[in-house]
Tab-separated table of C-alpha atoms and ligand atoms in Angstrom:
chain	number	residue	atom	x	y	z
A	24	UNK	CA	114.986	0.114	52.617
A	25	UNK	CA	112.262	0.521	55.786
A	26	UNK	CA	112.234	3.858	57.219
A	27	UNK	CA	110.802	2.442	60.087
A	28	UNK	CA	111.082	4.144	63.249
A	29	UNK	CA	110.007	3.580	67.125
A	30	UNK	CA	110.259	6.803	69.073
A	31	UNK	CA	109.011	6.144	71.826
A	32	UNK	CA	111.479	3.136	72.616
A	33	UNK	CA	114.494	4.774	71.630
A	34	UNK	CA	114.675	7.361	74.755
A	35	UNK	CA	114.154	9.993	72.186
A	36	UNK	CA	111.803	12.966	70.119
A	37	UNK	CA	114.290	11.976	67.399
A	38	UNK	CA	113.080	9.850	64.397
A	39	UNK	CA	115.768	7.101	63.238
A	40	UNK	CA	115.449	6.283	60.020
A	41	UNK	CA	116.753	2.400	59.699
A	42	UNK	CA	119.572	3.384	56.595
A	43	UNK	CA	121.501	0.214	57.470
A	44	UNK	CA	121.316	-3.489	59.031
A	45	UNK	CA	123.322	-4.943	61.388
A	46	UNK	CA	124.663	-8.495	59.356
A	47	UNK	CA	126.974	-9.564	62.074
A	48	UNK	CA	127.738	-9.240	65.769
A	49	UNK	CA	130.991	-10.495	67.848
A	50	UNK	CA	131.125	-10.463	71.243
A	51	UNK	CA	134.505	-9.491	72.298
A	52	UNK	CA	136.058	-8.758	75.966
A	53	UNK	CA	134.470	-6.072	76.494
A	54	UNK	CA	132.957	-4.854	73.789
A	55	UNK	CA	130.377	-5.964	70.828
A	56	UNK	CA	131.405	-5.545	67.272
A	57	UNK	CA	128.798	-4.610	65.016
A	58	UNK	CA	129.451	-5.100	61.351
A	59	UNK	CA	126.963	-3.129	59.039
A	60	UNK	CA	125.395	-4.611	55.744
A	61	UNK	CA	127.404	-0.874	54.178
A	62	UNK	CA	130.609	-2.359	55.098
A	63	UNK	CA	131.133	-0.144	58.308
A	64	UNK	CA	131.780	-1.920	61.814
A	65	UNK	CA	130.819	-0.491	64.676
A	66	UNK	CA	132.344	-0.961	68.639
A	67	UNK	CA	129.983	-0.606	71.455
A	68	UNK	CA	131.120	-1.421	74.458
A	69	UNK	CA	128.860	-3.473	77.014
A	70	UNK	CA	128.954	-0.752	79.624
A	71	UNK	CA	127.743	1.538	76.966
A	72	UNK	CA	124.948	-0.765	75.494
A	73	UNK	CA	123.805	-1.619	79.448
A	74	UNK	CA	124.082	2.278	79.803
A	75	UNK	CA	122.187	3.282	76.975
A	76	UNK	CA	118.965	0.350	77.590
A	77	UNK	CA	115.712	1.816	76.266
A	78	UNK	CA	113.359	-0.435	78.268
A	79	UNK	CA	110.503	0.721	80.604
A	80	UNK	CA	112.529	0.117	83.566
A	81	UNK	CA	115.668	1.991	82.622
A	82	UNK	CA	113.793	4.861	80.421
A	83	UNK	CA	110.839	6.829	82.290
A	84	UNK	CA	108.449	6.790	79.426
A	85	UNK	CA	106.916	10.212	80.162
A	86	UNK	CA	110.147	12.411	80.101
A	87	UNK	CA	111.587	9.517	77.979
A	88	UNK	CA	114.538	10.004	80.418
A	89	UNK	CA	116.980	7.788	82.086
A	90	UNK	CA	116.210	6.382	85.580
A	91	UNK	CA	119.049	3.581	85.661
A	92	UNK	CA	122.682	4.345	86.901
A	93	UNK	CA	125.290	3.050	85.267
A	94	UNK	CA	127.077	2.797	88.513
A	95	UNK	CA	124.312	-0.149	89.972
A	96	UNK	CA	125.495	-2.540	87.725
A	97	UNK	CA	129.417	-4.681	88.012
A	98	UNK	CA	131.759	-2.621	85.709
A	99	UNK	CA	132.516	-6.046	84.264
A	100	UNK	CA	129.108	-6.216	82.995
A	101	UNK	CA	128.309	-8.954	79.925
A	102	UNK	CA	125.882	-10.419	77.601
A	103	UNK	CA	124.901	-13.978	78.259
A	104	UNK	CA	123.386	-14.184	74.871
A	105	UNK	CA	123.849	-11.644	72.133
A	106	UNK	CA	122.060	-11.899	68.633
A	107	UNK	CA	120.207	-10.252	66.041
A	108	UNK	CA	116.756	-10.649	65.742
A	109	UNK	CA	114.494	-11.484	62.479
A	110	UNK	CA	113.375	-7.648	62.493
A	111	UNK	CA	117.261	-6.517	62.541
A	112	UNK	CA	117.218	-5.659	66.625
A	113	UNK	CA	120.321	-6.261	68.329
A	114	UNK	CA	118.664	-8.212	71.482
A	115	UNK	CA	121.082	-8.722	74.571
A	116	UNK	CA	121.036	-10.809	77.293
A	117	UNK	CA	123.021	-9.423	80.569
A	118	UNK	CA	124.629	-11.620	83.065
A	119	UNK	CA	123.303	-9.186	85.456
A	120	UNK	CA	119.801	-9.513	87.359
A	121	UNK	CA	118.565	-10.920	84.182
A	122	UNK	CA	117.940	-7.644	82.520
A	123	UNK	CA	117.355	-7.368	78.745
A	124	UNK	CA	118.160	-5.243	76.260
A	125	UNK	CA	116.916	-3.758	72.564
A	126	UNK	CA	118.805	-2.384	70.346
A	127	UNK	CA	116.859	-0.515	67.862
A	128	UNK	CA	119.456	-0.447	64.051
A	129	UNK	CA	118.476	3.204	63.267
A	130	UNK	CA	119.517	4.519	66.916
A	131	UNK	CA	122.624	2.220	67.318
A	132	UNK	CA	124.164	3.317	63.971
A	133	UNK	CA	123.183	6.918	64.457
A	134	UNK	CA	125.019	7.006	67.650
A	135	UNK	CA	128.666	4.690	66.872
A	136	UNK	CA	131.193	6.309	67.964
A	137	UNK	CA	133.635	4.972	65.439
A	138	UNK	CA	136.707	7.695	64.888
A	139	UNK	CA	135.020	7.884	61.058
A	140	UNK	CA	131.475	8.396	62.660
A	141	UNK	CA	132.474	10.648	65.675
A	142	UNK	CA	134.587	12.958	62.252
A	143	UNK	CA	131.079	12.672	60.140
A	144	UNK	CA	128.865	14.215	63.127
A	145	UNK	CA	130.953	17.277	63.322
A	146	UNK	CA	129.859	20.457	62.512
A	147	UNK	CA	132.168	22.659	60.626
A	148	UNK	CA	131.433	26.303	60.582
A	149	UNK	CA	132.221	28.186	56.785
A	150	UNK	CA	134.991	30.549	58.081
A	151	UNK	CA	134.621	33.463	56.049
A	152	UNK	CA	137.191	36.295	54.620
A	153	UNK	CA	135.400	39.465	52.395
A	154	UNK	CA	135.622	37.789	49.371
A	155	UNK	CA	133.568	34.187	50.605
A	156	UNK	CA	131.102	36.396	52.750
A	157	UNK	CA	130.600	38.326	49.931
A	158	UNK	CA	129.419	35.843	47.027
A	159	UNK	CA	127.918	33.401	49.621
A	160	UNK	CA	126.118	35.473	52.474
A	161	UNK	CA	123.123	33.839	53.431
A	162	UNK	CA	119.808	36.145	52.918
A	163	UNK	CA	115.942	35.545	52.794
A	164	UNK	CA	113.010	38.047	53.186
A	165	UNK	CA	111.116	38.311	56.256
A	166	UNK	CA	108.055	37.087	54.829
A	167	UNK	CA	109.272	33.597	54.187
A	168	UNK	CA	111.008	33.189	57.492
A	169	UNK	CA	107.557	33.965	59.331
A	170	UNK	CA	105.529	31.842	57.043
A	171	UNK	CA	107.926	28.725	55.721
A	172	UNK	CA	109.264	26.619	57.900
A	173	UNK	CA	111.784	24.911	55.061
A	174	UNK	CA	112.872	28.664	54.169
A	175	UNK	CA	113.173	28.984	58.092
A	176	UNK	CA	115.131	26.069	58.348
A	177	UNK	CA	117.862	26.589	55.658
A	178	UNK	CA	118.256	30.090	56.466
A	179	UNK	CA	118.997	29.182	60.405
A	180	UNK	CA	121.302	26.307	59.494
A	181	UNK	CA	122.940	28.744	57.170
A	182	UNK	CA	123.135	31.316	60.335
A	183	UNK	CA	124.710	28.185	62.336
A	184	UNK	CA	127.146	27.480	59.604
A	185	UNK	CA	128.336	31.467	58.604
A	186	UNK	CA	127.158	32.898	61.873
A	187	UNK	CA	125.879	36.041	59.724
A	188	UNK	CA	122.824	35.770	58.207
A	189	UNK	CA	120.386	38.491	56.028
A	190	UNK	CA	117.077	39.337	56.514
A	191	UNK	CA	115.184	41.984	54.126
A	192	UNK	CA	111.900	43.752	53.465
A	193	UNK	CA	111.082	43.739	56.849
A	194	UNK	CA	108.645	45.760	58.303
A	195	UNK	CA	109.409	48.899	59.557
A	196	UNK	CA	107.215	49.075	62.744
A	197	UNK	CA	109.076	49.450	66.259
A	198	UNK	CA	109.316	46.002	67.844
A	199	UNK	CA	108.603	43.644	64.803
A	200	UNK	CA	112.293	42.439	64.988
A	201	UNK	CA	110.718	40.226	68.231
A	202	UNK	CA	108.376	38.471	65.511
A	203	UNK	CA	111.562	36.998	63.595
A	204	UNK	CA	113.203	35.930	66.840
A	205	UNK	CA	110.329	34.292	68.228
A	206	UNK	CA	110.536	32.136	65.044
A	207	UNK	CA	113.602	30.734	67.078
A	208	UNK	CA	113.148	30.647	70.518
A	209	UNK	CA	112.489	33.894	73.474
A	210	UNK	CA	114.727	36.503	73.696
A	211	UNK	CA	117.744	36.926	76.077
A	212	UNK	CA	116.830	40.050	78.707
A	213	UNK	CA	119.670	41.966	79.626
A	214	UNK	CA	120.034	45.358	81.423
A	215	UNK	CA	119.829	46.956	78.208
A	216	UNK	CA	115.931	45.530	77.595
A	217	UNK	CA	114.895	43.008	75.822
A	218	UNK	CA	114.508	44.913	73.018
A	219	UNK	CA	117.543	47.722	72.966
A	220	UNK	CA	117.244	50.850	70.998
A	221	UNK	CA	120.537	51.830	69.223
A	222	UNK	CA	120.032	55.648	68.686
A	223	UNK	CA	122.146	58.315	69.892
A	224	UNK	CA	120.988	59.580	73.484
A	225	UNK	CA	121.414	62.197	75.405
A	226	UNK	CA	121.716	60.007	78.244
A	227	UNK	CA	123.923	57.237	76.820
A	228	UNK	CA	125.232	54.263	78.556
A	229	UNK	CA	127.144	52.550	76.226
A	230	UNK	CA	129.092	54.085	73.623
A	231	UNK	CA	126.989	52.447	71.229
A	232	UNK	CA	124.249	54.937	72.209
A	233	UNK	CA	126.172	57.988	70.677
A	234	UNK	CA	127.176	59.015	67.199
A	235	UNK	CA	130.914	57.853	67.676
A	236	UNK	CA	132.674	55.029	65.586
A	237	UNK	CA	132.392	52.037	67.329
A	238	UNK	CA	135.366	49.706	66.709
A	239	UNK	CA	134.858	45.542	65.929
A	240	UNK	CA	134.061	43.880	69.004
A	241	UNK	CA	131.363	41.325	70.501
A	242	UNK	CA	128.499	42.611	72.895
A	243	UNK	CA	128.824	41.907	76.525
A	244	UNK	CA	132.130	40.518	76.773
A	245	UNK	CA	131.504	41.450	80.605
A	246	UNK	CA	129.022	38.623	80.589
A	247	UNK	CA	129.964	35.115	81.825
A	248	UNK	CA	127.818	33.762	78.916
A	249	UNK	CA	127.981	36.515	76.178
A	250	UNK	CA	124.906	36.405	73.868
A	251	UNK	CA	124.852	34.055	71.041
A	252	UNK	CA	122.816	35.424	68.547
A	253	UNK	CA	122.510	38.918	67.881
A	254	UNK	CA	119.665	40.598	65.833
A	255	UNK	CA	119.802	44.416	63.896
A	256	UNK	CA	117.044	45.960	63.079
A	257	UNK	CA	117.089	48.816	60.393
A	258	UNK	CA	113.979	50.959	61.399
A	259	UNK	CA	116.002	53.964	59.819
A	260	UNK	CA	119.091	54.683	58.497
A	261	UNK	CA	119.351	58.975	56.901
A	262	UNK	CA	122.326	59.628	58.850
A	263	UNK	CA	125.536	60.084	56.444
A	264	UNK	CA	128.001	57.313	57.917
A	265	UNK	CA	127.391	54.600	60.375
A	266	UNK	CA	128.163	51.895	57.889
A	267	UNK	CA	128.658	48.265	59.556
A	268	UNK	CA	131.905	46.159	59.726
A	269	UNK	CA	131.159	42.469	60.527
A	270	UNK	CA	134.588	39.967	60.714
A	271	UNK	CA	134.760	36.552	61.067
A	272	UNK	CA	136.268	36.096	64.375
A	273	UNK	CA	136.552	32.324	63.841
A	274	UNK	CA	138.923	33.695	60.574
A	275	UNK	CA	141.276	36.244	62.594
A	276	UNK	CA	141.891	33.329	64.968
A	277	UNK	CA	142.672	30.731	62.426
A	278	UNK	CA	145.013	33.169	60.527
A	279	UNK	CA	146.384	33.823	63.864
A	280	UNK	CA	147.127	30.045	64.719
A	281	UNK	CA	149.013	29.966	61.305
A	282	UNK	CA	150.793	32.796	61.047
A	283	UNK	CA	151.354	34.019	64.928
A	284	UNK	CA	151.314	30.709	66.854
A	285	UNK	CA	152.614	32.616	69.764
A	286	UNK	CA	150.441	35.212	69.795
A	287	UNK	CA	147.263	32.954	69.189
A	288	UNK	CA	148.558	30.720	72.330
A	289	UNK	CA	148.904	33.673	74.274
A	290	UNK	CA	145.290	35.009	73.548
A	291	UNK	CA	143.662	31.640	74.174
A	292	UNK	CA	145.296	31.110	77.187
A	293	UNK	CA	146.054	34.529	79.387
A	294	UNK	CA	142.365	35.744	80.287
A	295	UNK	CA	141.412	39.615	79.523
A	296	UNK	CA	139.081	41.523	81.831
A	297	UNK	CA	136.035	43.377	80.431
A	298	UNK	CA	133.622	45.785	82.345
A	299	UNK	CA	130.426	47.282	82.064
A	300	UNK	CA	129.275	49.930	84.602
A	301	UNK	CA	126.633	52.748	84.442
A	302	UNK	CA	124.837	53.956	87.564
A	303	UNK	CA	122.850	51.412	88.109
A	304	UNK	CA	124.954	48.175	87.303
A	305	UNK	CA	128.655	47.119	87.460
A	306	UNK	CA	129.206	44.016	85.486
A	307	UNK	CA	132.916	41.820	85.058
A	308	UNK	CA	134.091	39.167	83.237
A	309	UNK	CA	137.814	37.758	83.160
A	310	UNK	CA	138.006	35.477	79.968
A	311	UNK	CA	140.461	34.505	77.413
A	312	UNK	CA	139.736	36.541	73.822
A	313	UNK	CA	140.071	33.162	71.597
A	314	UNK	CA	138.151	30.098	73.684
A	315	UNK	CA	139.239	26.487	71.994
A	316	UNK	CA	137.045	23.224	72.852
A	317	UNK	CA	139.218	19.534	73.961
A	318	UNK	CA	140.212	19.375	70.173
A	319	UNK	CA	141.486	22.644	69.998
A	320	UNK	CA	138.815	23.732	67.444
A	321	UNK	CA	138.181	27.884	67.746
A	322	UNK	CA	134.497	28.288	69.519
A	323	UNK	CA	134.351	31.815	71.038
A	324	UNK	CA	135.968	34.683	70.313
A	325	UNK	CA	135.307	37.684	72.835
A	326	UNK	CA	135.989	41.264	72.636
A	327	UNK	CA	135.516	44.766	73.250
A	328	UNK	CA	137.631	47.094	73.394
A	329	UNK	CA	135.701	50.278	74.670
A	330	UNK	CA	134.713	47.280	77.433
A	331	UNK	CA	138.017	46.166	78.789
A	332	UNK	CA	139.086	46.800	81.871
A	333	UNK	CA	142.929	47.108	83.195
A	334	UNK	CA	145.296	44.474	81.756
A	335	UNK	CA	145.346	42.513	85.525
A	336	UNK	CA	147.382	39.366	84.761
A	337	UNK	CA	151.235	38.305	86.472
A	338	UNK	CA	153.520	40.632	85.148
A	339	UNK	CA	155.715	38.311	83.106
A	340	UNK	CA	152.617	37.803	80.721
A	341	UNK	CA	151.720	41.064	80.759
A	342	UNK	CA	153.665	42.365	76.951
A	343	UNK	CA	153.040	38.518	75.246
A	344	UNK	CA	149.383	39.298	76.007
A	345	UNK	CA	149.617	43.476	74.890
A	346	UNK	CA	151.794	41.561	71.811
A	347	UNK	CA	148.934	39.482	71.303
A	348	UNK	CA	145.978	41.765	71.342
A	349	UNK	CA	147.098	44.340	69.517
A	350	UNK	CA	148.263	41.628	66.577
A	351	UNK	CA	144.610	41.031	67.063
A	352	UNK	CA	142.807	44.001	66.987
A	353	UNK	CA	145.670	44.944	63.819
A	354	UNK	CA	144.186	41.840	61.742
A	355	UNK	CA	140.784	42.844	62.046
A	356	UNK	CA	141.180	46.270	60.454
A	357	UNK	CA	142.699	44.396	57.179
A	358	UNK	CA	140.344	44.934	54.549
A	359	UNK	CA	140.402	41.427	53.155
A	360	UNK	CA	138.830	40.357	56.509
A	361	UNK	CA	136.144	42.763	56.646
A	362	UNK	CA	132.504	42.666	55.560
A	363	UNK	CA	131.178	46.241	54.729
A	364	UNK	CA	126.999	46.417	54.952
A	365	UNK	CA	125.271	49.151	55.036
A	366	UNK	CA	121.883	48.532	56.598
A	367	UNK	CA	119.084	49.913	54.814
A	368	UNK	CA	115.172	50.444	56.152
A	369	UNK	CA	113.941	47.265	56.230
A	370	UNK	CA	117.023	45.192	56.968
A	371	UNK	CA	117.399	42.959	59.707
A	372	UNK	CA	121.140	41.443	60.304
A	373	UNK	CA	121.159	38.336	62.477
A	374	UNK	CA	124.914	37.047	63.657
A	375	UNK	CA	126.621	35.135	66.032
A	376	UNK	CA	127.650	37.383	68.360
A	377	UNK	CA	130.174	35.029	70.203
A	378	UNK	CA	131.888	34.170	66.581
A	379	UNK	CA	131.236	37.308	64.425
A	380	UNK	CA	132.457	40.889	65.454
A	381	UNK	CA	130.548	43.780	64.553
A	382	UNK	CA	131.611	47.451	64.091
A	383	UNK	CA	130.341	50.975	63.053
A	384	UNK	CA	131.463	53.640	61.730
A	385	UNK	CA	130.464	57.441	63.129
A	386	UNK	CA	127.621	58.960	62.122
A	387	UNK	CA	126.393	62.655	61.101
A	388	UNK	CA	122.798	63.103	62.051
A	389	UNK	CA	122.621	66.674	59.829
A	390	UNK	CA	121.533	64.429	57.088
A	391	UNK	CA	118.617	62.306	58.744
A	392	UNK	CA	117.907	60.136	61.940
A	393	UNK	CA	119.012	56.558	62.218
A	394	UNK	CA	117.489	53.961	64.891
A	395	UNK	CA	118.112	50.638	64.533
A	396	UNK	CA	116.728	47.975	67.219
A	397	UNK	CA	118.988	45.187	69.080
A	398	UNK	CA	117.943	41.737	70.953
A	399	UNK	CA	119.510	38.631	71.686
A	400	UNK	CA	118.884	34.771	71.851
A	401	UNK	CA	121.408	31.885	72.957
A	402	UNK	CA	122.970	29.755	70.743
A	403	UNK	CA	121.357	26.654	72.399
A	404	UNK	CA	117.879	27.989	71.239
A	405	UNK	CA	119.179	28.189	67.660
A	406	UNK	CA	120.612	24.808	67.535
A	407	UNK	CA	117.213	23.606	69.264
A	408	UNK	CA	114.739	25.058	66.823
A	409	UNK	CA	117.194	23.388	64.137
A	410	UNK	CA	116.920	19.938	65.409
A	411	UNK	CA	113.119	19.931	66.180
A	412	UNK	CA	112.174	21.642	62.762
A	413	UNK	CA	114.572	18.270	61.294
A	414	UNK	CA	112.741	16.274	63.193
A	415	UNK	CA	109.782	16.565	60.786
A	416	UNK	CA	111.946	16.148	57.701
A	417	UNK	CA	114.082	13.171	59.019
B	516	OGA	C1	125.538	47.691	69.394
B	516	OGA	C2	126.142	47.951	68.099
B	516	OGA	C3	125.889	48.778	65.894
B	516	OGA	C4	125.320	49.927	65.134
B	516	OGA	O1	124.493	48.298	69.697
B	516	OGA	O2	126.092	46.860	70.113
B	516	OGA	O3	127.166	47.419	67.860
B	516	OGA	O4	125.334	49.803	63.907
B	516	OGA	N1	125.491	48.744	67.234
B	516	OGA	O5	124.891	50.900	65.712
B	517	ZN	ZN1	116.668	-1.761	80.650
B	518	ZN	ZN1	127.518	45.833	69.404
């Protein structure tokens, strides 16, 4: 089969790799069935395929963005003529100012939106318990994630899919956590830095800035947008204790949708407020713990508890949502949930800090120091540098 492609057509950076041929077209009321020479059909409807024109006049070829507006065309828009040309185009014809439309196979398949195709291009996330996390949890050493962009790749789609993710022999030297991070995108600033150092301090801000246990949560909860990735650096680690906890939020909330319907309604619909104030700073957010998408699928999870502010909803929800959060908090301490890791010199754990909550335990500093170092990136910049290193391997 070709593996012809035209980028610069198609309104896209994206190589399509022709995989199948159109072998029939019928032009129904208002939309054009496309049956594939795999067996699949395909329904595009004409205000779609006028919509989604790659020509010079409706694509800017520069930004390979869309200038045309759907809206400057009838809503009853059709084809005149509608075929398939003798290098596997679908060609159209509007009855519309004459305009005319390609189709190029690759593009058009990769983007039905068939109920089969829409379930294929979902991305399911490997909701983990101790046990999974524990034979399966992605790791790779720093050297091949600077220098191989295939190791790079695997090991961020495996961060995507697990949202925790190993790195190990790193080096040891203040700052080179930035040099991993920048193999993804720029760094998130906050008021913390971007770069934070977790070490106890005499001047702490955060709790996380003392010797105490710190109990599971997600960082900046206060946030509107809390950070998607989060990276842990293990410059040094002598102190007896301080031990990390990472859970599978994504798992707590599933278990909770089984087993405690009520409770998991409750949490994803009555919002919690979380603070964060020092001297210089006072920061809120009001959100729901568990956030679901239109289909009801699990996509955040947020919490803190040494961050929340005063329970502040209508007092009739008030004990469904105290029910609700402590049921929550209570799973996470199970042990079957919970992912023990002790980070050693040299380790660097990267997870997704809007999926995947992170704890310590207290730490004695008799014994030795410990230091590790903190930054952030979006999600958005992971799932970027995925596509664009796929690009090349498409
Ligand atoms: C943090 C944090 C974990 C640790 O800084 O947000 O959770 O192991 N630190 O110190
Ligand atoms: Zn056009
Ligand atoms: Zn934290």
């Amino acid at each position: 089969m070709s593996t012809t492609t035209a980028h610069a057509e198609i309104a896209s950076f994206t190589p399509y790799p022709i995989k199948h041929l159109p072998i029939n077209i019928q032009l129904g009321e208002e939309s054009l069935i496309v049956e594939w020479d795999h067996g699949h059909q395909s329904e595009y409807h004409y205000l779609w395929l006028r919509d989604n024109c790659h020509c010079s006049e409706c694509i800017a070829s520069l930004t390979r963005e869309q200038v045309f507006e759907i809206c400057d065309v009838p809503l009853t828009i059709k084809p005149i003529e509608a075929y398939i040309s003798d290098d596997n185009r679908i060609i159209i014809q509007w009855d519309f100012e004459q305009h005319l439309s390609q189709y190029h196979p690759g593009w058009l398949l990769s983007h039905c939106y068939s109920e089969s195709a829409l379930n294929d291009k979902k991305l399911d996330s490997k909701v983990w318990d101790k046990e999974r996390i524990q034979g399966e949890l992605p790791n790779t050493q720093y050297k091949k994630v600077l220098e191989n962009d295939d190791e790079l790749l695997s090991w961020l789609k495996d961060l995507r899919d697990y949202g925790l993710a190993l790195v190990t022999q790193v080096d040891t030297q203040t700052n080179t956590l930035v040099k991993v991070a920048n193999r993804i995108s720029f760094i998130r600033e906050t008021n913390f830095g971007t770069i934070f150092n977790v070490q106890a301090k005499a001047d702490a801000n955060s709790t996380a800035y003392t010797n105490l246990r710190l109990p599971l949560h997600t960082d900046l909860p206060t946030r509107e947008l809390q950070p998607g990735l989060q990276f842990l650096h293990c410059l040094i680690n002598d102190a007896t204790g301080g031990e990390s906890i990472f859970v599978d939020g994504f798992k707590i909330a599933e278990h909770m949708r089984e087993h405690y319907p009520e409770d998991f309604a409750s949490l994803s619909a009555i919002p919690m407020s979380f603070y964060n104030k020092d001297k210089e700073t006072d920061y809120r957010f009001r959100g729901t713990a568990i956030v679901t998408d239109s289909n009801g699928k699990i996509v955040e999870v947020r919490l803190a508890n040494f961050l929340r502010g005063p329970i502040d909803v209508p007092s009739h929800q008030t004990m469904a949502l105290y029910k609700a959060y402590r049921r929550f908090i209570s799973l996470t301490r199970e042990t079957k949930f919970q992912h023990f890791q002790r980070l050693n010199q040299g380790d660097l754990i990267v997870f997704d800090n809007r999926r995947v909550l992170h704890a310590r335990n207290a730490f004695d500093l008799k014994a030795g120091r410990r230091h590790l170092q903190g930054c952030y990136i979006d999600r958005d910049e992971l799932l970027s540098r995925i596509r664009v290193l796929e690009r090349n391997r498409l």
